[in-house]
CSV table of C-alpha atoms and ligand atoms in Angstrom, one decimal:
chain,number,residue,atom,x,y,z
A,8,MET,CA,-21.1,9.2,26.3
A,9,THR,CA,-17.6,9.6,24.9
A,10,LYS,CA,-17.3,12.3,22.1
A,11,GLN,CA,-17.5,10.9,18.6
A,12,THR,CA,-14.5,11.9,16.5
A,13,LYS,CA,-15.0,12.4,12.8
A,14,VAL,CA,-12.6,11.2,10.2
A,15,SER,CA,-11.6,14.1,8.0
A,16,TYR,CA,-8.5,14.9,5.8
A,17,LEU,CA,-9.3,17.2,3.0
A,18,ASP,CA,-10.0,20.9,3.9
A,19,GLU,CA,-12.0,23.4,2.0
A,20,SER,CA,-9.0,24.8,0.2
A,21,GLY,CA,-8.1,21.3,-1.2
A,22,LYS,CA,-5.3,20.7,1.2
A,23,LEU,CA,-5.0,17.2,2.3
A,24,SER,CA,-3.8,16.3,5.7
A,25,ALA,CA,-0.3,14.5,6.0
A,26,SER,CA,-2.0,12.0,8.2
A,27,CYS,CA,-4.0,10.7,5.1
A,28,LYS,CA,-2.2,7.6,4.0
A,29,HIS,CA,-4.5,6.9,1.0
A,30,LYS,CA,-3.3,4.5,-1.9
A,31,ILE,CA,-5.8,5.8,-4.6
A,32,SER,CA,-4.0,6.1,-8.0
A,33,ASP,CA,-4.2,9.4,-9.8
A,34,ALA,CA,-6.2,7.8,-12.5
A,35,GLU,CA,-8.9,6.6,-10.0
A,36,LEU,CA,-9.1,10.0,-8.3
A,37,ILE,CA,-9.7,11.6,-11.8
A,38,LYS,CA,-12.3,9.0,-12.5
A,39,GLY,CA,-14.0,9.7,-9.1
A,40,TYR,CA,-13.9,13.5,-9.8
A,41,LYS,CA,-15.3,13.1,-13.2
A,42,THR,CA,-18.0,10.9,-12.0
A,43,MET,CA,-19.0,13.5,-9.4
A,44,LEU,CA,-19.2,16.2,-12.2
A,45,THR,CA,-21.2,14.0,-14.4
A,46,THR,CA,-23.7,13.2,-11.6
A,47,ARG,CA,-24.2,16.8,-10.8
A,48,GLN,CA,-24.6,17.6,-14.5
A,49,VAL,CA,-27.1,14.9,-15.2
A,50,ASP,CA,-29.1,15.7,-12.1
A,51,ASP,CA,-29.4,19.4,-13.0
A,52,ARG,CA,-30.6,18.6,-16.6
A,53,MET,CA,-33.2,16.2,-15.2
A,54,ILE,CA,-34.7,18.8,-12.9
A,55,THR,CA,-34.7,21.1,-15.9
A,56,LEU,CA,-36.5,18.4,-17.8
A,57,GLN,CA,-39.2,18.0,-15.1
A,58,ARG,CA,-39.7,21.7,-14.9
A,59,GLN,CA,-40.4,21.6,-18.6
A,60,GLY,CA,-43.0,18.9,-18.1
A,61,THR,CA,-41.1,16.3,-20.1
A,62,ILE,CA,-40.5,13.8,-17.2
A,63,SER,CA,-42.7,13.4,-14.1
A,64,PHE,CA,-40.3,13.7,-11.2
A,65,ALA,CA,-36.6,13.9,-10.4
A,66,MET,CA,-34.2,14.0,-7.4
A,67,SER,CA,-30.6,15.4,-7.1
A,68,SER,CA,-27.7,14.3,-5.1
A,69,TYR,CA,-26.4,17.9,-5.2
A,70,GLY,CA,-23.8,18.2,-2.4
A,71,GLU,CA,-23.7,14.6,-1.7
A,72,GLU,CA,-21.9,13.5,-4.8
A,73,GLY,CA,-18.6,13.0,-2.7
A,74,CYS,CA,-19.8,10.5,-0.2
A,75,VAL,CA,-21.7,8.5,-2.8
A,76,VAL,CA,-18.9,8.2,-5.4
A,77,ALA,CA,-16.1,7.8,-2.9
A,78,SER,CA,-18.0,5.0,-1.1
A,79,ALA,CA,-18.8,3.1,-4.4
A,80,ALA,CA,-15.2,3.6,-5.5
A,81,ALA,CA,-13.8,1.9,-2.5
A,82,LEU,CA,-15.7,-1.3,-3.4
A,83,GLU,CA,-15.5,-3.8,-6.2
A,84,LEU,CA,-18.2,-4.8,-8.8
A,85,GLY,CA,-18.8,-8.0,-7.1
A,86,ASP,CA,-20.0,-6.1,-4.0
A,87,TRP,CA,-23.9,-5.4,-4.0
A,88,LEU,CA,-25.1,-1.9,-3.6
A,89,PHE,CA,-28.5,-1.1,-2.0
A,90,PRO,CA,-29.3,2.5,-2.7
A,91,GLN,CA,-32.0,4.7,-1.5
A,92,TYR,CA,-32.4,7.2,-4.5
A,93,ARG,CA,-29.8,9.9,-4.0
A,94,GLU,CA,-27.0,7.7,-5.2
A,95,ASP,CA,-27.0,7.9,-9.0
A,96,GLY,CA,-23.3,8.7,-8.6
A,97,CYS,CA,-22.7,5.0,-7.6
A,98,MET,CA,-24.4,3.9,-10.9
A,99,PHE,CA,-22.1,6.1,-13.0
A,100,TRP,CA,-19.2,4.9,-11.1
A,101,ARG,CA,-20.0,1.3,-11.9
A,102,GLY,CA,-20.6,2.2,-15.7
A,103,TYR,CA,-24.2,2.8,-16.0
A,104,THR,CA,-24.3,5.1,-19.1
A,105,ILE,CA,-25.9,8.6,-19.2
A,106,GLU,CA,-28.2,7.2,-21.9
A,107,GLN,CA,-29.4,4.2,-19.7
A,108,TYR,CA,-30.1,6.7,-16.8
A,109,VAL,CA,-32.1,9.2,-19.0
A,110,HIS,CA,-34.1,6.3,-20.5
A,111,HIS,CA,-34.7,5.2,-16.8
A,112,MET,CA,-35.7,8.8,-16.0
A,113,PHE,CA,-38.2,8.6,-18.9
A,114,CYS,CA,-39.4,5.2,-17.6
A,115,ASN,CA,-39.6,4.0,-21.2
A,116,ALA,CA,-39.1,0.8,-23.1
A,117,LYS,CA,-35.3,1.2,-22.9
A,118,ASP,CA,-35.4,2.0,-19.1
A,119,PRO,CA,-33.3,-1.0,-17.9
A,120,ILE,CA,-36.1,-1.6,-15.3
A,121,LEU,CA,-38.8,-1.0,-17.9
A,122,GLY,CA,-40.6,1.9,-16.1
A,123,ARG,CA,-41.7,-0.4,-13.2
A,124,GLN,CA,-40.5,2.2,-10.7
A,125,MET,CA,-40.5,5.9,-10.4
A,126,PRO,CA,-37.8,8.0,-11.9
A,127,ASN,CA,-34.5,8.1,-9.7
A,128,HIS,CA,-35.4,4.7,-8.4
A,129,PHE,CA,-32.8,3.0,-10.5
A,130,GLY,CA,-31.2,-0.4,-10.3
A,131,SER,CA,-29.1,-2.7,-12.4
A,132,ARG,CA,-28.8,-6.6,-12.2
A,133,GLU,CA,-25.6,-6.3,-14.3
A,134,LEU,CA,-24.0,-4.0,-11.9
A,135,ASN,CA,-25.1,-5.7,-8.7
A,136,VAL,CA,-27.2,-2.5,-7.7
A,137,VAL,CA,-30.5,-3.6,-6.2
A,138,THR,CA,-33.5,-1.3,-7.5
A,139,VAL,CA,-34.5,1.6,-5.2
A,140,SER,CA,-37.8,1.0,-3.5
A,141,SER,CA,-40.1,3.9,-2.8
A,142,PRO,CA,-41.0,2.7,0.8
A,143,LEU,CA,-38.1,4.0,2.9
A,144,ALA,CA,-35.6,1.5,4.7
A,145,THR,CA,-36.9,-1.6,3.0
A,146,GLN,CA,-33.3,-1.9,1.6
A,147,ILE,CA,-31.9,-2.1,5.0
A,148,PRO,CA,-33.1,-5.7,6.1
A,149,GLN,CA,-32.6,-6.7,2.3
A,150,ALA,CA,-29.0,-5.6,2.5
A,151,ALA,CA,-28.4,-7.5,5.9
A,152,GLY,CA,-30.1,-10.7,4.7
A,153,SER,CA,-28.1,-10.7,1.3
A,154,ALA,CA,-24.9,-10.0,3.2
A,155,TYR,CA,-25.6,-12.9,5.5
A,156,ALA,CA,-26.2,-15.1,2.4
A,157,MET,CA,-22.7,-14.0,1.1
A,158,LYS,CA,-21.2,-15.1,4.2
A,159,ILE,CA,-23.0,-18.5,4.3
A,160,GLN,CA,-22.0,-19.1,0.8
A,161,GLY,CA,-18.3,-18.1,1.5
A,162,GLU,CA,-18.2,-15.3,-0.8
A,163,LYS,CA,-15.5,-12.6,-0.6
A,164,THR,CA,-18.0,-9.7,-1.1
A,165,CYS,CA,-20.0,-7.4,1.0
A,166,ALA,CA,-23.1,-5.4,0.8
A,167,LEU,CA,-23.2,-1.6,1.1
A,168,CYS,CA,-26.4,-0.2,2.2
A,169,TYR,CA,-27.2,3.5,1.6
A,170,PHE,CA,-29.9,5.6,3.4
A,171,GLY,CA,-30.6,9.1,4.7
A,172,GLU,CA,-30.6,9.9,8.5
A,173,GLY,CA,-34.4,10.3,8.3
A,174,THR,CA,-34.7,6.6,7.4
A,175,THR,CA,-33.1,5.6,10.6
A,176,SER,CA,-36.5,6.4,12.2
A,177,LYS,CA,-38.1,3.5,10.5
A,178,GLY,CA,-38.5,0.1,12.2
A,179,ASP,CA,-36.6,-1.7,9.3
A,180,PHE,CA,-33.4,0.2,10.2
A,181,HIS,CA,-33.5,-1.4,13.7
A,182,VAL,CA,-34.5,-4.8,12.4
A,183,GLY,CA,-31.7,-4.8,9.8
A,184,LEU,CA,-29.0,-3.6,12.2
A,185,ASN,CA,-29.9,-6.1,14.8
A,186,PHE,CA,-29.9,-9.0,12.5
A,187,ALA,CA,-26.8,-8.1,10.8
A,188,ALA,CA,-25.0,-7.7,14.2
A,189,LEU,CA,-26.2,-10.8,15.4
A,190,LYS,CA,-25.3,-12.9,12.3
A,191,LYS,CA,-22.0,-10.8,11.7
A,192,ALA,CA,-23.2,-10.2,8.1
A,193,PRO,CA,-20.7,-8.4,5.8
A,194,VAL,CA,-22.6,-5.3,5.5
A,195,ILE,CA,-21.7,-1.7,5.5
A,196,PHE,CA,-24.6,0.5,6.7
A,197,PHE,CA,-23.8,3.8,5.0
A,198,CYS,CA,-26.0,6.8,6.2
A,199,ARG,CA,-25.9,10.2,4.4
A,200,ASN,CA,-26.8,12.5,7.2
A,201,ASN,CA,-27.7,15.5,5.0
A,202,GLY,CA,-29.6,17.5,7.7
A,203,PHE,CA,-33.0,16.8,6.4
A,204,ALA,CA,-35.9,14.4,5.9
A,205,ILE,CA,-37.6,16.5,3.3
A,206,SER,CA,-38.4,19.7,5.4
A,207,THR,CA,-37.7,18.1,8.9
A,208,ARG,CA,-34.4,19.0,10.4
A,209,VAL,CA,-32.2,16.4,12.2
A,210,GLU,CA,-32.9,18.2,15.6
A,211,ASP,CA,-36.7,17.5,15.0
A,212,GLN,CA,-36.1,13.9,14.0
A,213,PHE,CA,-34.5,12.1,16.9
A,214,ALA,CA,-33.0,13.0,20.3
A,215,SER,CA,-29.7,11.0,19.8
A,216,LYS,CA,-26.6,12.8,18.8
A,217,GLY,CA,-26.3,11.9,15.2
A,218,ILE,CA,-26.6,8.4,13.8
A,219,ALA,CA,-23.4,6.6,14.9
A,220,SER,CA,-24.6,6.1,18.5
A,221,LYS,CA,-27.6,4.0,17.2
A,222,GLY,CA,-25.3,1.5,15.7
A,223,LYS,CA,-23.3,1.1,18.9
A,224,ALA,CA,-26.6,0.3,20.7
A,225,TYR,CA,-26.8,-2.8,18.5
A,226,GLY,CA,-23.1,-3.7,19.1
A,227,ILE,CA,-22.1,-2.4,15.8
A,228,GLU,CA,-18.8,-0.5,15.2
A,229,SER,CA,-19.9,3.0,14.1
A,230,ILE,CA,-17.7,5.7,12.5
A,231,GLN,CA,-18.5,9.3,11.7
A,232,VAL,CA,-16.8,10.8,8.7
A,233,ASP,CA,-16.9,14.0,6.8
A,234,GLY,CA,-19.3,13.1,4.0
A,235,ASN,CA,-17.7,15.9,1.8
A,236,ASP,CA,-14.3,14.7,1.9
A,237,TYR,CA,-13.6,12.0,-0.8
A,238,PHE,CA,-10.5,10.7,0.8
A,239,ALA,CA,-11.9,10.3,4.3
A,240,VAL,CA,-15.1,8.4,2.9
A,241,HIS,CA,-12.9,6.2,0.7
A,242,GLU,CA,-10.7,5.2,3.7
A,243,VAL,CA,-13.6,4.3,6.1
A,244,VAL,CA,-15.3,2.2,3.4
A,245,THR,CA,-12.1,0.3,2.5
A,246,LYS,CA,-11.4,-0.5,6.1
A,247,ALA,CA,-15.0,-1.4,6.7
A,248,LYS,CA,-15.0,-3.9,3.7
A,249,GLU,CA,-11.8,-5.4,5.3
A,250,LYS,CA,-13.5,-5.8,8.5
A,251,CYS,CA,-16.5,-7.3,7.0
A,252,LEU,CA,-14.4,-9.9,5.0
A,253,ALA,CA,-12.4,-10.8,8.2
A,254,GLY,CA,-15.7,-12.1,9.6
A,255,LYS,CA,-15.9,-9.4,12.1
A,256,GLY,CA,-19.5,-8.2,11.2
A,257,PRO,CA,-21.1,-5.1,10.0
A,258,ILE,CA,-20.2,-1.4,10.4
A,259,LEU,CA,-22.3,1.7,10.4
A,260,ILE,CA,-20.8,4.8,8.7
A,261,GLU,CA,-22.4,8.2,9.2
A,262,ALA,CA,-21.3,10.5,6.4
A,263,VAL,CA,-22.0,14.1,7.6
A,264,THR,CA,-23.1,16.0,4.5
A,265,TYR,CA,-25.7,18.5,3.5
A,266,ARG,CA,-28.4,18.5,0.8
A,267,LEU,CA,-27.7,21.6,-1.2
A,268,GLY,CA,-30.7,21.1,-3.5
A,269,ALA,CA,-34.4,20.5,-2.9
A,270,HIS,CA,-35.6,17.2,-1.5
A,271,SER,CA,-37.2,16.5,-5.0
A,272,THR,CA,-38.9,18.3,-7.7
A,273,SER,CA,-42.0,18.3,-5.4
A,274,ASP,CA,-40.2,20.4,-2.8
A,275,ASP,CA,-39.3,24.1,-2.1
A,276,PRO,CA,-36.6,24.3,0.5
A,277,THR,CA,-36.8,28.1,0.7
A,278,ALA,CA,-40.0,27.6,2.8
A,279,TYR,CA,-37.9,26.0,5.7
A,280,ARG,CA,-34.3,27.0,5.5
A,281,ASP,CA,-32.1,30.3,5.2
A,282,ASP,CA,-30.0,31.0,2.0
A,283,ALA,CA,-27.1,31.7,4.5
A,284,GLU,CA,-27.0,28.2,5.7
A,285,VAL,CA,-27.0,26.8,2.1
A,286,GLU,CA,-24.1,29.2,1.3
A,287,LYS,CA,-22.2,28.1,4.2
A,288,TRP,CA,-22.3,24.5,3.1
A,289,LYS,CA,-21.5,25.4,-0.5
A,290,LYS,CA,-18.2,26.3,0.8
A,291,ARG,CA,-17.6,22.7,1.9
A,292,ASP,CA,-18.8,21.4,-1.5
A,293,PRO,CA,-17.1,17.9,-2.1
A,294,VAL,CA,-16.9,18.6,-5.8
A,295,LEU,CA,-14.9,21.8,-5.2
A,296,ARG,CA,-12.7,20.3,-2.5
A,297,LEU,CA,-11.5,17.5,-4.7
A,298,LYS,CA,-11.1,19.9,-7.6
A,299,ARG,CA,-8.9,22.1,-5.8
A,300,TYR,CA,-6.8,19.1,-4.5
A,301,LEU,CA,-6.4,17.7,-8.0
A,302,GLU,CA,-5.4,21.1,-9.5
A,303,SER,CA,-2.8,21.5,-6.7
A,304,LYS,CA,-1.3,18.2,-7.9
A,305,LYS,CA,-1.5,19.5,-11.5
A,306,LEU,CA,-3.9,16.5,-12.3
A,307,TRP,CA,-6.7,18.9,-13.4
A,308,ASP,CA,-7.3,22.3,-14.8
A,309,GLU,CA,-10.0,24.5,-16.3
A,310,LYS,CA,-9.3,23.2,-19.8
A,311,LYS,CA,-10.0,19.6,-18.6
A,312,GLU,CA,-13.0,20.7,-16.9
A,313,LYS,CA,-14.5,22.5,-19.7
A,314,SER,CA,-13.9,19.6,-22.1
A,315,HIS,CA,-15.5,17.2,-19.7
A,316,LEU,CA,-18.5,19.2,-19.2
A,317,SER,CA,-19.0,19.8,-22.8
A,318,LYS,CA,-18.6,16.0,-23.5
A,319,VAL,CA,-21.1,15.2,-20.9
A,320,LYS,CA,-23.6,17.9,-22.2
A,321,LYS,CA,-23.4,16.2,-25.6
A,322,GLU,CA,-24.0,12.9,-24.2
A,323,ILE,CA,-27.1,14.2,-22.3
A,324,ASP,CA,-28.5,15.9,-25.4
A,325,LEU,CA,-28.2,12.8,-27.4
A,326,ALA,CA,-29.6,10.6,-24.6
A,327,ILE,CA,-32.7,13.1,-24.2
A,328,GLU,CA,-33.4,12.9,-27.9
A,329,ALA,CA,-33.1,9.1,-27.9
A,330,ALA,CA,-35.5,9.0,-24.8
A,331,LYS,CA,-38.0,11.4,-26.5
A,332,GLY,CA,-38.2,9.0,-29.5
A,333,THR,CA,-38.6,5.8,-27.5
A,334,PRO,CA,-42.0,4.6,-26.6
A,335,GLY,CA,-43.2,3.5,-23.2
A,336,PRO,CA,-42.7,-0.2,-22.2
A,337,ALA,CA,-44.9,-2.8,-24.0
A,338,LEU,CA,-47.9,-3.7,-22.1
A,339,GLU,CA,-47.0,-7.2,-21.7
A,340,THR,CA,-43.9,-6.2,-19.5
A,341,ILE,CA,-46.6,-5.6,-16.7
A,342,VAL,CA,-46.8,-9.3,-16.1
A,343,LYS,CA,-43.3,-10.5,-16.9
A,344,ASP,CA,-40.3,-11.0,-14.8
A,345,VAL,CA,-42.0,-11.8,-11.5
A,346,TYR,CA,-42.8,-15.5,-12.2
A,347,PHE,CA,-40.8,-17.8,-14.2
A,348,GLU,CA,-43.9,-18.4,-16.3
A,349,VAL,CA,-46.9,-16.1,-16.3
A,350,PRO,CA,-49.5,-17.8,-13.9
A,351,GLU,CA,-53.0,-18.5,-15.7
A,352,SER,CA,-54.9,-16.0,-13.5
A,353,LEU,CA,-52.4,-13.2,-14.3
A,354,GLN,CA,-52.5,-14.1,-18.0
A,355,LYS,CA,-56.2,-13.8,-17.9
A,356,GLN,CA,-56.0,-10.3,-16.4
A,357,TYR,CA,-53.4,-9.3,-18.8
A,358,GLU,CA,-55.6,-10.3,-21.9
A,359,GLU,CA,-58.6,-8.4,-20.5
A,360,LEU,CA,-56.4,-5.4,-20.0
A,361,ALA,CA,-54.9,-5.7,-23.4
A,362,THR,CA,-58.4,-5.2,-24.9
A,363,PHE,CA,-58.3,-1.6,-23.6
A,364,PHE,CA,-54.9,-1.0,-25.3
A,365,PRO,CA,-55.0,-2.5,-28.8
A,366,GLU,CA,-51.6,-0.7,-29.7
A,367,GLY,CA,-49.9,-2.8,-27.0
B,6,LIG,C1,-42.1,4.3,4.6
B,6,LIG,C2,-42.0,5.7,3.9
B,6,LIG,N1,-42.3,6.7,4.7
B,6,LIG,C3,-42.3,8.0,4.2
B,6,LIG,C4,-42.0,8.2,2.8
B,6,LIG,C5,-42.0,9.6,2.2
B,6,LIG,N2,-40.5,10.1,2.1
B,6,LIG,C6,-39.8,9.9,1.0
B,6,LIG,S1,-38.3,10.5,1.1
B,6,LIG,C7,-38.5,10.9,2.7
B,6,LIG,C8,-37.4,11.7,3.5
B,6,LIG,C9,-36.4,10.8,3.7
B,6,LIG,O1,-35.2,11.5,4.3
B,6,LIG,P1,-33.8,10.8,4.5
B,6,LIG,O2,-33.9,9.3,4.8
B,6,LIG,O3,-33.1,11.6,5.5
B,6,LIG,O4,-33.1,11.0,3.1
B,6,LIG,P2,-32.8,11.9,2.2
B,6,LIG,O5,-34.1,12.3,1.3
B,6,LIG,O6,-32.5,13.2,3.1
B,6,LIG,O7,-31.7,11.8,1.3
B,6,LIG,C10,-39.9,10.6,3.2
B,6,LIG,C11,-40.4,10.9,4.5
B,6,LIG,C12,-41.6,7.1,2.1
B,6,LIG,N3,-41.2,7.1,0.8
B,6,LIG,N4,-41.6,5.9,2.8
C-alpha cells in the first residue's frame, strides 16, 4: 500500500507553511477562532452543570473544535450537515445561539427539538443540521441519500457527514459509502479520528491503517488531514465541495485529532490512558495553534481573548438562568410533528396518558 500523506500547514507554534494558499479573510478566521473558544467554554460549563446534577448528560468536543469549526466554515448554509454529537461547534458557526444550546441541553420547552433527544443530540431545521441520532452511523446512509437527492434535483449543495472512527465499524458506514460512490452523490464523509471509541483505542478497533484506506476500497477519493490544523481542514473541505459539485462523487476525509476530554460525563478516561499522552496532545491543541497564528498576525491578543471569554460567560450564565426557569415540553408534543395530523390511534393513547398528567 502506498503511504498516505497527511495535509498539514500550521505548526504548534502557530507558524503557517508558505505552501498554504488559503483565501480565508481575517474576519472569517477570527469568527472561526471565536467559535472554537465559545464551543470549549460552553462544553466546559455543561459538564459542570451535569456534575452539579442540573442536567442529565453532557459530551464535549475538547481538542476537536478545530476540525469541526473549520469544516463547517468551508461550506455554505445551504449545505446540509449530519453530525454525530461531538460537533456543537458547527451549530455555533451557523448561528445557533448559546441560549438555544443551553435550552437543548436542559431538554425543555424551549429546546428547539423539544426534548425529543438526549442532550448533545442537537439539530436545527433552520440551519440545515439534521438532528443527531443515538444509534451510531445512522447519519451516514441518510447523508448519502440526501446528497443523491440534491444531485437529482440539480441543487448546487452538498452534504457533510461527521462521524468518529469507531463508527466506521458499523454496517451503515459501508452501506452509505458504497451507495454514495455508486451514485456519485455529493457527500463529504468527515471522520474525526480522535483515537478512541469510548475506551477502545484505534489499534483495538480495526486492522486497517487509519480510515482513509476504507474509502479507497469503495472507489472513493480519501484524504488524511491534520485535524488540529484549521487551515488544512478548511482547504480539504473546500476542495471536496468543489469536487462534489463538479459531479465527481463523494470524498472521505480522515481528520487526525485527539479527544482531550472524557467520552461523556459517564466516562472516566484515567482508567484507560496516561496523563502523559494527553499532555502530548495538548501541545497540538487546535485552539492554541490558531490563537498563536492570529497573535503573530496582530489579529488577536490577550485583551480580546479576555473580553470574548467574559462576554460568552455572561451569555452562558443568562442562558442557564433562563433554562432553569423554563418548564419541560408540553405533554402533547409527544405525539406532534411526526404525522401531518395526529392519527386517531395515537390520539387515543395520548388522551389516556394525559389523564396521568393533569398539569400537561
Ligand atoms: C449502534 C450503537 N452502538 C453503540 C453505541 C454506544 N456508543 C456511543 S458512542 C460510542 C463510541 C463511538 O466512537 P467514535 O465513533 O469513535 O466517536 P467519538 O465518541 O470518539 O467521537 C459507542 C460505542 C451507540 N450509541 N450506537
